[in-house]
Amino acid sequence: MIEVNDLKKEYIEEDTSTLALRGVTFSIKQGEFVSIMGPSGSGKSTLLHILSFLDRPTGGSYKFQGKSIDDMTDQELAHVRNKDMGFVFQSFNLLSRLTVYDNVEIPLLYSDISSSKRKKLIEDAIKAVGLEEKIHTEAGRLSGGQKQRVAIARALVTDPNVIFADEPTGNLDSQSGLQVMEILEMLNNKGRTVILVTHETQTAEFANRIIRIKDGMVESDNAITANHNHRDLK
């Protein structure tokens, strides 16, 4: 599904050049759950931005579902991003004055889906994260863990092939973080590809594979087999 080869990203400010990625190579199959780990400044956020079409590399190649992003216009990238990708952020990015229902509806506002089908998609996404009883509650009145579950429902509502989660437990207490990770794990068990960026080992270990990034390069790429039951997040 995702294939990157010798991926590089250089930032140039005034006369200074910074290499954020120095030749990253790996592939991710449909249905995998992959954690990308690394210390602050390692390049993991830059990598996530490129994988999710928010930025383009300055070297190397990236193929998404067999198609090189070099051959796609910004408009085509935006279309694929809206159709095939869901996003969950550390800061939730919800509109606090809107209800749970209205927040989850946002990705569908520009689609030509009929109102009855749209309603079902929204309700199904909210049900998937266990928030049916909060469907008409303003997002600003929710706990952090509930807000992140709304964010996951919003990511789900377009039925994306891949969910990108950027430090999704970073602002949560351990119990809420555990619930959020269990929802992502459940979605992966149903066949969705999940790509998680985190610096927390306990969070990363929900994945089947951990790619560690250091100084803009892949330091290690290992499959993990762990028993996810009775596990606590710090």
Tab-separated table of C-alpha atoms in Angstrom:
chain	number	residue	atom	x	y	z
A	1	MET	CA	0.000	0.000	0.000
A	2	ILE	CA	2.818	2.385	0.934
A	3	GLU	CA	6.302	2.124	-0.531
A	4	VAL	CA	9.037	4.661	0.180
A	5	ASN	CA	12.515	4.341	-1.239
A	6	ASP	CA	15.507	6.505	-0.276
A	7	LEU	CA	13.114	9.257	0.851
A	8	LYS	CA	14.785	12.586	1.606
A	9	LYS	CA	13.479	15.908	2.857
A	10	GLU	CA	15.586	19.040	2.959
A	11	TYR	CA	14.467	22.325	4.466
A	12	ILE	CA	16.245	25.478	3.353
A	13	GLU	CA	15.954	28.645	5.415
A	14	GLU	CA	17.990	31.623	4.261
A	15	ASP	CA	21.426	30.048	3.666
A	16	THR	CA	20.996	27.091	5.990
A	17	SER	CA	19.964	23.654	4.805
A	18	THR	CA	18.591	21.013	7.183
A	19	LEU	CA	18.176	17.392	6.160
A	20	ALA	CA	15.144	16.137	8.092
A	21	LEU	CA	15.071	12.790	6.248
A	22	ARG	CA	18.290	11.252	4.932
A	23	GLY	CA	17.191	8.306	2.824
A	24	VAL	CA	14.311	6.371	4.396
A	25	THR	CA	13.212	3.069	2.832
A	26	PHE	CA	10.357	0.756	3.886
A	27	SER	CA	6.979	-0.531	2.743
A	28	ILE	CA	3.670	-0.985	4.559
A	29	LYS	CA	1.091	-3.527	3.455
A	30	GLN	CA	-2.681	-3.073	3.516
A	31	GLY	CA	-4.016	-4.015	6.958
A	32	GLU	CA	-0.790	-3.498	8.923
A	33	PHE	CA	-0.604	-1.600	12.220
A	34	VAL	CA	2.737	0.223	12.243
A	35	SER	CA	4.211	2.522	14.889
A	36	ILE	CA	6.811	5.102	13.891
A	37	MET	CA	8.951	6.003	16.901
A	38	GLY	CA	11.795	8.392	17.455
A	39	PRO	CA	13.002	11.190	19.698
A	40	SER	CA	12.012	14.787	19.133
A	41	GLY	CA	13.732	16.090	15.996
A	42	SER	CA	14.299	12.604	14.563
A	43	GLY	CA	12.234	13.261	11.437
A	44	LYS	CA	9.167	11.194	12.357
A	45	SER	CA	6.725	14.109	12.005
A	46	THR	CA	8.262	15.092	8.672
A	47	LEU	CA	7.867	11.480	7.540
A	48	LEU	CA	4.220	11.422	8.637
A	49	HIS	CA	3.531	14.644	6.730
A	50	ILE	CA	4.963	13.143	3.556
A	51	LEU	CA	3.167	9.805	3.987
A	52	SER	CA	-0.125	11.651	4.474
A	53	PHE	CA	0.381	13.962	1.459
A	54	LEU	CA	0.711	17.121	3.572
A	55	ASP	CA	4.219	17.622	2.205
A	56	ARG	CA	6.335	16.357	-0.678
A	57	PRO	CA	9.807	14.823	-0.412
A	58	THR	CA	12.835	16.521	-1.962
A	59	GLY	CA	14.431	13.202	-2.967
A	60	GLY	CA	13.642	9.516	-3.324
A	61	SER	CA	10.285	8.025	-4.245
A	62	TYR	CA	6.921	7.429	-2.593
A	63	LYS	CA	4.249	5.170	-4.058
A	64	PHE	CA	0.767	5.048	-2.518
A	65	GLN	CA	-1.366	2.127	-3.692
A	66	GLY	CA	1.071	1.570	-6.545
A	67	LYS	CA	1.036	5.143	-7.865
A	68	SER	CA	4.003	7.489	-7.539
A	69	ILE	CA	3.120	10.783	-5.887
A	70	ASP	CA	5.500	12.486	-8.346
A	71	ASP	CA	2.899	11.785	-11.035
A	72	MET	CA	0.059	13.368	-9.057
A	73	THR	CA	-0.971	17.026	-8.966
A	74	ASP	CA	-1.660	18.761	-5.658
A	75	GLN	CA	-5.368	18.503	-6.489
A	76	GLU	CA	-5.107	14.724	-7.045
A	77	LEU	CA	-3.176	14.336	-3.779
A	78	ALA	CA	-5.888	16.285	-1.930
A	79	HIS	CA	-8.569	14.063	-3.463
A	80	VAL	CA	-6.795	10.866	-2.392
A	81	ARG	CA	-6.124	12.326	1.057
A	82	ASN	CA	-9.821	13.136	1.547
A	83	LYS	CA	-11.009	9.773	0.224
A	84	ASP	CA	-8.436	7.266	1.464
A	85	MET	CA	-6.898	8.797	4.590
A	86	GLY	CA	-8.233	9.533	8.063
A	87	PHE	CA	-6.368	11.669	10.604
A	88	VAL	CA	-6.209	11.685	14.402
A	89	PHE	CA	-4.119	14.402	16.066
A	90	GLN	CA	-2.739	14.892	19.566
A	91	SER	CA	-4.734	18.114	19.963
A	92	PHE	CA	-8.063	16.589	18.728
A	93	ASN	CA	-8.751	19.544	16.357
A	94	LEU	CA	-12.474	19.582	17.170
A	95	LEU	CA	-14.788	22.590	16.989
A	96	SER	CA	-15.816	22.905	20.632
A	97	ARG	CA	-19.137	24.726	20.022
A	98	LEU	CA	-20.361	22.026	17.632
A	99	THR	CA	-21.944	18.752	18.750
A	100	VAL	CA	-20.260	15.384	18.407
A	101	TYR	CA	-22.521	14.684	15.397
A	102	ASP	CA	-21.596	17.963	13.664
A	103	ASN	CA	-17.854	17.458	14.246
A	104	VAL	CA	-17.947	13.963	12.768
A	105	GLU	CA	-19.918	15.275	9.774
A	106	ILE	CA	-17.234	17.813	8.764
A	107	PRO	CA	-15.271	15.541	6.328
A	108	LEU	CA	-18.539	14.771	4.492
A	109	LEU	CA	-19.655	18.383	4.004
A	110	TYR	CA	-18.123	18.614	0.534
A	111	SER	CA	-19.174	15.165	-0.631
A	112	ASP	CA	-22.187	14.394	-2.801
A	113	ILE	CA	-23.497	11.694	-0.439
A	114	SER	CA	-27.267	11.781	0.120
A	115	SER	CA	-28.395	13.130	3.491
A	116	SER	CA	-29.858	9.793	4.604
A	117	LYS	CA	-26.642	7.900	3.802
A	118	ARG	CA	-24.602	10.676	5.422
A	119	LYS	CA	-26.632	10.370	8.633
A	120	LYS	CA	-26.028	6.606	8.745
A	121	LEU	CA	-22.265	7.012	8.147
A	122	ILE	CA	-22.021	9.549	10.970
A	123	GLU	CA	-24.058	7.467	13.401
A	124	ASP	CA	-22.085	4.305	12.554
A	125	ALA	CA	-18.751	6.094	13.106
A	126	ILE	CA	-19.905	7.468	16.479
A	127	LYS	CA	-21.179	4.017	17.467
A	128	ALA	CA	-17.816	2.479	16.526
A	129	VAL	CA	-16.102	4.589	19.200
A	130	GLY	CA	-18.838	4.020	21.800
A	131	LEU	CA	-20.156	7.574	22.067
A	132	GLU	CA	-23.804	7.160	20.991
A	133	GLU	CA	-25.038	8.714	24.238
A	134	LYS	CA	-22.980	11.887	23.571
A	135	ILE	CA	-24.059	12.357	19.951
A	136	HIS	CA	-25.817	15.718	20.615
A	137	THR	CA	-23.347	16.982	23.236
A	138	GLU	CA	-21.090	19.946	22.410
A	139	ALA	CA	-17.506	18.783	21.914
A	140	GLY	CA	-16.259	21.382	24.412
A	141	ARG	CA	-18.152	19.604	27.197
A	142	LEU	CA	-16.378	16.261	26.677
A	143	SER	CA	-13.386	14.821	28.527
A	144	GLY	CA	-10.056	14.532	26.715
A	145	GLY	CA	-10.540	10.835	26.071
A	146	GLN	CA	-14.025	11.392	24.679
A	147	LYS	CA	-12.728	14.188	22.422
A	148	GLN	CA	-10.108	11.860	20.998
A	149	ARG	CA	-12.780	9.221	20.358
A	150	VAL	CA	-14.794	11.857	18.460
A	151	ALA	CA	-11.653	12.623	16.452
A	152	ILE	CA	-11.348	8.922	15.593
A	153	ALA	CA	-15.019	8.817	14.541
A	154	ARG	CA	-14.387	11.848	12.311
A	155	ALA	CA	-11.394	10.043	10.778
A	156	LEU	CA	-13.563	6.960	10.186
A	157	VAL	CA	-16.580	8.603	8.621
A	158	THR	CA	-15.137	8.701	5.096
A	159	ASP	CA	-14.310	4.964	5.314
A	160	PRO	CA	-10.574	5.556	4.708
A	161	ASN	CA	-8.095	2.835	3.790
A	162	VAL	CA	-5.483	4.150	6.210
A	163	ILE	CA	-5.675	6.035	9.507
A	164	PHE	CA	-2.746	8.254	10.502
A	165	ALA	CA	-2.583	8.885	14.246
A	166	ASP	CA	-0.076	11.516	15.394
A	167	GLU	CA	0.652	11.150	19.145
A	168	PRO	CA	-3.054	10.338	19.767
A	169	THR	CA	-2.528	9.651	23.495
A	170	GLY	CA	-0.182	12.588	24.119
A	171	ASN	CA	-2.780	14.753	25.900
A	172	LEU	CA	-4.619	11.934	27.686
A	173	ASP	CA	-4.432	10.235	31.071
A	174	SER	CA	-3.444	6.567	31.049
A	175	GLN	CA	-6.991	5.163	31.178
A	176	SER	CA	-8.259	7.367	28.324
A	177	GLY	CA	-5.110	6.621	26.333
A	178	LEU	CA	-5.704	2.913	26.741
A	179	GLN	CA	-9.289	3.254	25.472
A	180	VAL	CA	-8.154	5.215	22.428
A	181	MET	CA	-5.470	2.654	21.584
A	182	GLU	CA	-7.935	-0.205	21.994
A	183	ILE	CA	-10.262	1.495	19.488
A	184	LEU	CA	-7.398	1.862	16.982
A	185	GLU	CA	-6.493	-1.782	17.590
A	186	MET	CA	-10.111	-2.832	16.966
A	187	LEU	CA	-10.205	-0.851	13.704
A	188	ASN	CA	-6.994	-2.555	12.615
A	189	ASN	CA	-8.463	-5.953	13.490
A	190	LYS	CA	-11.309	-5.096	11.096
A	191	GLY	CA	-8.783	-4.631	8.300
A	192	ARG	CA	-7.855	-0.961	8.358
A	193	THR	CA	-4.246	0.102	8.018
A	194	VAL	CA	-3.137	2.178	11.017
A	195	ILE	CA	0.064	4.248	11.051
A	196	LEU	CA	0.845	5.672	14.466
A	197	VAL	CA	3.507	8.226	15.388
A	198	THR	CA	4.430	8.152	19.062
A	199	HIS	CA	7.348	8.485	21.452
A	200	GLU	CA	5.667	6.285	24.085
A	201	THR	CA	6.828	2.667	24.060
A	202	GLN	CA	3.650	1.314	25.667
A	203	THR	CA	1.537	3.035	23.001
A	204	ALA	CA	3.795	1.855	20.168
A	205	GLU	CA	3.493	-1.748	21.303
A	206	PHE	CA	-0.153	-1.896	20.266
A	207	ALA	CA	1.181	-2.145	16.706
A	208	ASN	CA	2.436	-5.268	14.953
A	209	ARG	CA	5.590	-3.498	13.867
A	210	ILE	CA	7.745	-0.632	15.083
A	211	ILE	CA	9.888	1.498	12.758
A	212	ARG	CA	12.385	3.554	14.755
A	213	ILE	CA	13.660	6.769	13.184
A	214	LYS	CA	16.826	8.500	14.353
A	215	ASP	CA	18.579	11.487	12.745
A	216	GLY	CA	16.368	11.195	9.675
A	217	MET	CA	17.146	7.526	9.014
A	218	VAL	CA	15.550	4.176	9.849
A	219	GLU	CA	17.387	2.876	12.895
A	220	SER	CA	15.385	-0.362	13.138
A	221	ASP	CA	12.260	-1.960	11.685
A	222	ASN	CA	10.959	-4.893	13.710
A	223	ALA	CA	7.789	-6.948	13.864
A	224	ILE	CA	6.524	-7.324	17.410
A	225	THR	CA	4.476	-10.075	18.938
A	226	ALA	CA	2.966	-8.981	22.207
A	227	ASN	CA	0.011	-9.930	24.316
A	228	HIS	CA	-2.098	-6.780	24.394
A	229	ASN	CA	-4.287	-7.879	27.300
A	230	HIS	CA	-4.140	-6.254	30.748
A	231	ARG	CA	-1.635	-3.683	29.601
A	232	ASP	CA	-1.356	-0.247	31.098
A	233	LEU	CA	-0.253	2.957	29.464
A	234	LYS	CA	2.009	5.085	31.563
